[in-house]
PDB file of C-alpha atoms in Angstrom:
ATOM      1  CA  UNK A   1     120.770  92.022  78.439  1.00  0.00           C
ATOM      2  CA  UNK A   2     118.775  89.845  80.828  1.00  0.00           C
ATOM      3  CA  UNK A   3     118.854  92.211  83.771  1.00  0.00           C
ATOM      4  CA  UNK A   4     116.864  95.391  84.464  1.00  0.00           C
ATOM      5  CA  UNK A   5     117.761  97.786  87.275  1.00  0.00           C
ATOM      6  CA  UNK A   6     115.094 100.394  88.062  1.00  0.00           C
ATOM      7  CA  UNK A   7     115.992 103.102  90.590  1.00  0.00           C
ATOM      8  CA  UNK A   8     114.274 106.361  91.366  1.00  0.00           C
ATOM      9  CA  UNK A   9     116.471 109.282  90.356  1.00  0.00           C
ATOM     10  CA  UNK A  10     117.814 111.577  93.048  1.00  0.00           C
ATOM     11  CA  UNK A  11     117.205 115.302  92.703  1.00  0.00           C
ATOM     12  CA  UNK A  12     120.464 117.174  92.180  1.00  0.00           C
ATOM     13  CA  UNK A  13     120.061 119.102  95.444  1.00  0.00           C
ATOM     14  CA  UNK A  14     119.848 115.843  97.412  1.00  0.00           C
ATOM     15  CA  UNK A  15     122.913 114.483  95.642  1.00  0.00           C
ATOM     16  CA  UNK A  16     124.968 117.597  96.436  1.00  0.00           C
ATOM     17  CA  UNK A  17     123.739 118.024 100.013  1.00  0.00           C
ATOM     18  CA  UNK A  18     124.027 114.307 100.819  1.00  0.00           C
ATOM     19  CA  UNK A  19     127.540 114.022  99.396  1.00  0.00           C
ATOM     20  CA  UNK A  20     128.613 117.136 101.273  1.00  0.00           C
ATOM     21  CA  UNK A  21     127.162 115.767 104.525  1.00  0.00           C
ATOM     22  CA  UNK A  22     129.019 112.468 104.036  1.00  0.00           C
ATOM     23  CA  UNK A  23     132.358 114.165 103.356  1.00  0.00           C
ATOM     24  CA  UNK A  24     132.052 116.622 106.255  1.00  0.00           C
ATOM     25  CA  UNK A  25     130.825 113.792 108.503  1.00  0.00           C
ATOM     26  CA  UNK A  26     133.814 111.586 107.744  1.00  0.00           C
ATOM     27  CA  UNK A  27     136.195 114.517 108.360  1.00  0.00           C
ATOM     28  CA  UNK A  28     134.354 115.391 111.608  1.00  0.00           C
ATOM     29  CA  UNK A  29     134.713 111.843 112.932  1.00  0.00           C
ATOM     30  CA  UNK A  30     138.316 112.623 113.819  1.00  0.00           C
ATOM     31  CA  UNK A  31     137.393 115.594 116.021  1.00  0.00           C
ATOM     32  CA  UNK A  32     133.922 114.977 117.476  1.00  0.00           C
ATOM     33  CA  UNK A  33     130.946 112.659 117.755  1.00  0.00           C
ATOM     34  CA  UNK A  34     128.859 114.962 115.503  1.00  0.00           C
ATOM     35  CA  UNK A  35     130.399 113.263 112.471  1.00  0.00           C
ATOM     36  CA  UNK A  36     128.046 110.305 112.961  1.00  0.00           C
ATOM     37  CA  UNK A  37     125.062 112.639 112.742  1.00  0.00           C
ATOM     38  CA  UNK A  38     126.292 114.138 109.478  1.00  0.00           C
ATOM     39  CA  UNK A  39     127.045 110.711 108.009  1.00  0.00           C
ATOM     40  CA  UNK A  40     123.524 109.576 108.957  1.00  0.00           C
ATOM     41  CA  UNK A  41     122.019 112.657 107.329  1.00  0.00           C
ATOM     42  CA  UNK A  42     124.108 112.060 104.179  1.00  0.00           C
ATOM     43  CA  UNK A  43     123.003 108.426 103.954  1.00  0.00           C
ATOM     44  CA  UNK A  44     119.354 109.450 104.441  1.00  0.00           C
ATOM     45  CA  UNK A  45     119.577 112.029 101.634  1.00  0.00           C
ATOM     46  CA  UNK A  46     121.388 109.691  99.216  1.00  0.00           C
ATOM     47  CA  UNK A  47     119.195 106.612  99.798  1.00  0.00           C
ATOM     48  CA  UNK A  48     117.032 105.593  96.825  1.00  0.00           C
ATOM     49  CA  UNK A  49     114.514 102.784  96.375  1.00  0.00           C
ATOM     50  CA  UNK A  50     114.045 100.636  93.317  1.00  0.00           C
ATOM     51  CA  UNK A  51     113.831  97.135  91.880  1.00  0.00           C
ATOM     52  CA  UNK A  52     116.160  94.786  90.105  1.00  0.00           C
ATOM     53  CA  UNK A  53     115.072  91.958  87.798  1.00  0.00           C
ATOM     54  CA  UNK A  54     117.266  89.064  86.686  1.00  0.00           C
ATOM     55  CA  UNK A  55     115.224  87.420  83.919  1.00  0.00           C
ATOM     56  CA  UNK A  56     117.945  84.917  83.019  1.00  0.00           C
ATOM     57  CA  UNK A  57     117.828  83.283  86.459  1.00  0.00           C
ATOM     58  CA  UNK A  58     114.179  84.210  87.231  1.00  0.00           C
ATOM     59  CA  UNK A  59     114.693  86.415  90.304  1.00  0.00           C
ATOM     60  CA  UNK A  60     113.806  89.949  91.423  1.00  0.00           C
ATOM     61  CA  UNK A  61     114.473  92.118  94.453  1.00  0.00           C
ATOM     62  CA  UNK A  62     113.303  95.399  95.954  1.00  0.00           C
ATOM     63  CA  UNK A  63     116.416  97.470  96.551  1.00  0.00           C
ATOM     64  CA  UNK A  64     117.663 100.319  98.674  1.00  0.00           C
ATOM     65  CA  UNK A  65     120.685 101.942  97.034  1.00  0.00           C
ATOM     66  CA  UNK A  66     123.254 104.470  98.076  1.00  0.00           C
ATOM     67  CA  UNK A  67     125.867 105.708  95.611  1.00  0.00           C
ATOM     68  CA  UNK A  68     125.369 102.702  93.327  1.00  0.00           C
ATOM     69  CA  UNK A  69     125.529 100.019  96.039  1.00  0.00           C
ATOM     70  CA  UNK A  70     122.216  98.110  96.170  1.00  0.00           C
ATOM     71  CA  UNK A  71     120.918  95.960  99.005  1.00  0.00           C
ATOM     72  CA  UNK A  72     117.894  93.659  99.003  1.00  0.00           C
ATOM     73  CA  UNK A  73     117.012  89.967  99.096  1.00  0.00           C
ATOM     74  CA  UNK A  74     116.372  88.018  95.899  1.00  0.00           C
ATOM     75  CA  UNK A  75     113.020  86.284  95.390  1.00  0.00           C
ATOM     76  CA  UNK A  76     111.771  84.124  92.512  1.00  0.00           C
ATOM     77  CA  UNK A  77     109.735  85.977  89.870  1.00  0.00           C
ATOM     78  CA  UNK A  78     106.165  84.606  89.919  1.00  0.00           C
ATOM     79  CA  UNK A  79     104.117  84.122  86.717  1.00  0.00           C
ATOM     80  CA  UNK A  80     103.381  87.776  85.938  1.00  0.00           C
ATOM     81  CA  UNK A  81     100.056  88.379  84.167  1.00  0.00           C
ATOM     82  CA  UNK A  82     100.417  92.068  83.247  1.00  0.00           C
ATOM     83  CA  UNK A  83     102.176  95.360  84.043  1.00  0.00           C
ATOM     84  CA  UNK A  84     100.049  98.237  85.333  1.00  0.00           C
ATOM     85  CA  UNK A  85     101.018 101.903  85.148  1.00  0.00           C
ATOM     86  CA  UNK A  86      98.763 104.133  87.237  1.00  0.00           C
ATOM     87  CA  UNK A  87      98.508 107.575  88.792  1.00  0.00           C
ATOM     88  CA  UNK A  88      98.121 108.150  92.528  1.00  0.00           C
ATOM     89  CA  UNK A  89      98.996 110.746  95.145  1.00  0.00           C
ATOM     90  CA  UNK A  90     102.021 110.709  97.405  1.00  0.00           C
ATOM     91  CA  UNK A  91     101.284 112.383 100.733  1.00  0.00           C
ATOM     92  CA  UNK A  92     103.884 114.022 102.958  1.00  0.00           C
ATOM     93  CA  UNK A  93     103.157 115.416 106.399  1.00  0.00           C
ATOM     94  CA  UNK A  94     105.023 118.578 107.376  1.00  0.00           C
ATOM     95  CA  UNK A  95     105.125 119.434 111.074  1.00  0.00           C
ATOM     96  CA  UNK A  96     106.353 122.288 113.200  1.00  0.00           C
ATOM     97  CA  UNK A  97     105.790 123.095 116.851  1.00  0.00           C
ATOM     98  CA  UNK A  98     102.461 124.809 116.303  1.00  0.00           C
ATOM     99  CA  UNK A  99     101.132 123.481 112.994  1.00  0.00           C
ATOM    100  CA  UNK A 100     100.859 120.441 110.789  1.00  0.00           C
ATOM    101  CA  UNK A 101      99.922 120.141 107.124  1.00  0.00           C
ATOM    102  CA  UNK A 102      99.706 117.425 104.486  1.00  0.00           C
ATOM    103  CA  UNK A 103     101.232 118.006 101.072  1.00  0.00           C
ATOM    104  CA  UNK A 104      99.966 115.840  98.217  1.00  0.00           C
ATOM    105  CA  UNK A 105     101.893 115.315  94.970  1.00  0.00           C
ATOM    106  CA  UNK A 106     100.879 113.242  91.949  1.00  0.00           C
ATOM    107  CA  UNK A 107     103.079 110.209  91.316  1.00  0.00           C
ATOM    108  CA  UNK A 108     103.116 107.465  88.652  1.00  0.00           C
ATOM    109  CA  UNK A 109     103.581 103.867  89.854  1.00  0.00           C
ATOM    110  CA  UNK A 110     104.420 100.671  88.012  1.00  0.00           C
ATOM    111  CA  UNK A 111     103.139  97.370  89.434  1.00  0.00           C
ATOM    112  CA  UNK A 112     103.484  93.802  88.195  1.00  0.00           C
ATOM    113  CA  UNK A 113     100.363  91.709  88.857  1.00  0.00           C
ATOM    114  CA  UNK A 114     100.269  87.943  89.382  1.00  0.00           C
ATOM    115  CA  UNK A 115      97.809  85.397  90.853  1.00  0.00           C
ATOM    116  CA  UNK A 116      94.900  87.677  89.825  1.00  0.00           C
ATOM    117  CA  UNK A 117      95.293  90.353  92.536  1.00  0.00           C
ATOM    118  CA  UNK A 118      98.793  90.082  94.030  1.00  0.00           C
ATOM    119  CA  UNK A 119     101.344  92.676  92.999  1.00  0.00           C
ATOM    120  CA  UNK A 120     105.003  93.596  93.002  1.00  0.00           C
ATOM    121  CA  UNK A 121     105.504  97.340  93.365  1.00  0.00           C
ATOM    122  CA  UNK A 122     108.356  97.809  90.924  1.00  0.00           C
ATOM    123  CA  UNK A 123     108.830 101.546  90.420  1.00  0.00           C
ATOM    124  CA  UNK A 124     107.515 105.017  91.140  1.00  0.00           C
ATOM    125  CA  UNK A 125     108.322 108.280  89.390  1.00  0.00           C
ATOM    126  CA  UNK A 126     106.926 111.721  88.714  1.00  0.00           C
ATOM    127  CA  UNK A 127     107.320 111.346  84.920  1.00  0.00           C
ATOM    128  CA  UNK A 128     104.728 109.416  82.919  1.00  0.00           C
ATOM    129  CA  UNK A 129     107.089 108.769  79.972  1.00  0.00           C
ATOM    130  CA  UNK A 130     109.712 107.289  82.284  1.00  0.00           C
ATOM    131  CA  UNK A 131     107.186 104.872  83.830  1.00  0.00           C
ATOM    132  CA  UNK A 132     105.969 103.692  80.417  1.00  0.00           C
ATOM    133  CA  UNK A 133     109.539 103.193  79.171  1.00  0.00           C
ATOM    134  CA  UNK A 134     110.273 100.909  82.139  1.00  0.00           C
ATOM    135  CA  UNK A 135     106.909  99.115  81.717  1.00  0.00           C
ATOM    136  CA  UNK A 136     107.624  98.425  78.019  1.00  0.00           C
ATOM    137  CA  UNK A 137     111.067  97.110  78.885  1.00  0.00           C
ATOM    138  CA  UNK A 138     109.677  94.670  81.479  1.00  0.00           C
ATOM    139  CA  UNK A 139     106.691  93.683  79.293  1.00  0.00           C
ATOM    140  CA  UNK A 140     108.975  92.827  76.374  1.00  0.00           C
ATOM    141  CA  UNK A 141     111.093  90.499  78.542  1.00  0.00           C
ATOM    142  CA  UNK A 142     108.062  88.732  80.013  1.00  0.00           C
ATOM    143  CA  UNK A 143     105.935  88.894  76.842  1.00  0.00           C
ATOM    144  CA  UNK A 144     102.926  90.370  78.684  1.00  0.00           C
ATOM    145  CA  UNK A 145     100.517  93.303  78.227  1.00  0.00           C
ATOM    146  CA  UNK A 146     100.598  96.759  79.785  1.00  0.00           C
ATOM    147  CA  UNK A 147      97.540  98.313  81.425  1.00  0.00           C
ATOM    148  CA  UNK A 148      97.500 102.112  81.187  1.00  0.00           C
ATOM    149  CA  UNK A 149      95.498 103.214  84.234  1.00  0.00           C
ATOM    150  CA  UNK A 150      96.787 106.788  84.285  1.00  0.00           C
ATOM    151  CA  UNK A 151      93.560 108.175  82.807  1.00  0.00           C
ATOM    152  CA  UNK A 152      89.970 107.770  83.967  1.00  0.00           C
ATOM    153  CA  UNK A 153      89.391 105.047  81.331  1.00  0.00           C
ATOM    154  CA  UNK A 154      91.956 102.261  81.629  1.00  0.00           C
ATOM    155  CA  UNK A 155      93.223 100.755  78.385  1.00  0.00           C
ATOM    156  CA  UNK A 156      95.457  97.886  77.310  1.00  0.00           C
ATOM    157  CA  UNK A 157      98.555  98.689  75.282  1.00  0.00           C
TER     158      UNK A 157
END
């Protein structure tokens, strides 16, 4: 296998709600214009981001996928120096008419570094084990090291 596809998993509630919105939207198209709104909501809920690597031909792409169909432009893979797995916070702003708040959630990201400080953001997840499994898979194809930066003291694996 010379190809790796890495997509963020959809929560089950998004999968159910998005699929339902798509189905009801398509049915509603025959009776009213509101079907387009429901289809848009379904697509928004089912959209996932990820990366795809074709090591045989030396290309990668950042993807946006919906129900298994991935879109994105292919670019040549540069000379990757190492894979970094690190912890950061993902911030979401919630607004209503009278209030606004920021919600912060810890997330694990996987980046591929090349040319000393340039990076390809390959994957993000909430599970540390999942990130390291993907990092090991990529590192084995490219024969490079993994930097574990999830703790205060970074270490090479």
